[in-house]
């Protein structure tokens, strides 16, 4: 038997009408139509009054991900929200019933600070707190003068939409943030500045990288003498939103240093029938002019890295022994200490563009004591011998740095000895300020000498640098604290 499903199968009160089956067939009574829920909206809430504190700490958000703090159906009063992160470009989305603080992914400390919202304390408005460094953190604070009532839903979600970027510590005048984020008014994550803290002069290179990520006692790295192309060419008028600071502070822009072999060892210079240390010295040949230049013509600087040998000096391949504690270089030792992708096969030296140390197209840094300088992207590298008395060695597809006659192969031998290399790098955009020359150094104690090469300390280093932002600019959410007074819980 089929039930009657016409509109008349319900009473005026909304209850379904029972349709009896045929007793002789043993068919039970059935109800025609589905039961209607006649409960009022208010009856779906049950009293559940209590103070609720939601807390989280030290959450790492990968790029392109979010963290749901709350998503609840209830009635109550929101008393406060405090969210502290190491990055002012963390997005905080808040929904209170039908109110949303910003679509689609919320607001950032960066845009509030840039727009001057620091002192605005009206209901349902966040107050940004600038901790100045990622170590202290950047806070979004919601503390209304009176608790904000909600009757349906409370939702809080954190978003990390910071884009991957291989130009951090490089050249990035045209940086534009992802669609839902403000763009920094100054792309201060690019090259051109230094991080300085004199108390860190003796720490290792990995330790100083961590100090740049979580600076204590000094400001974070900030290249402030640059400009955003979009901010000066009218994109603001087309809706581009600007923010303070930049999105690659904290762990998002953690530097990853790769020391060049030329900075890691000091060779022995031949002196008569003996030898002496010949450290490498980094010299500024040309300072950057009109820093940072333009997109079409960025500024540039030229640095030289030169073995400190006497006039017509050579590296020792004649006196003493090779091996542990030996002052005499052999082919393997000479090869291992060559920098910037230079490769030796007796008697010639060439550039190996496949070497991880070949610098063209890569970002360059130097470190001396407690100072780390981000120089920019190398656009050309060359090598000379004999106080620039030879041709200028370049890669097969390379370019001259000094304007000398170029060659793709140079003789590096002098009878049994080896010629001392002189490296020349052209880097864009260079440093905004001036810099001093410096040399790498041997440890005061427990120096390690093998086949004419003595290992150096981390006090003076140079090489290439990448960052966490290349693959995954993460955000560290240091603290989440949400306080609310629940009045009713919602069923179903």
Tab-separated table of C-alpha atoms in Angstrom, residues 97 117 135 144 150 189 195 226 271 279 413 417 436 453 480:
chain	number	residue	atom	x	y	z
A	97	UNK	CA	27.186	36.362	13.746
A	117	UNK	CA	44.608	52.683	13.219
A	135	UNK	CA	61.165	38.364	18.731
A	144	UNK	CA	36.040	46.266	23.417
A	150	UNK	CA	26.693	37.230	19.706
A	189	UNK	CA	63.306	42.529	2.470
A	195	UNK	CA	72.246	43.619	10.116
A	226	UNK	CA	64.494	51.412	-1.482
A	271	UNK	CA	108.681	33.030	0.750
A	279	UNK	CA	94.779	35.677	3.798
A	413	UNK	CA	100.818	27.322	-12.484
A	417	UNK	CA	103.927	26.790	-7.455
A	436	UNK	CA	85.210	48.807	4.936
A	453	UNK	CA	95.503	25.538	3.576
A	480	UNK	CA	46.507	33.065	20.876
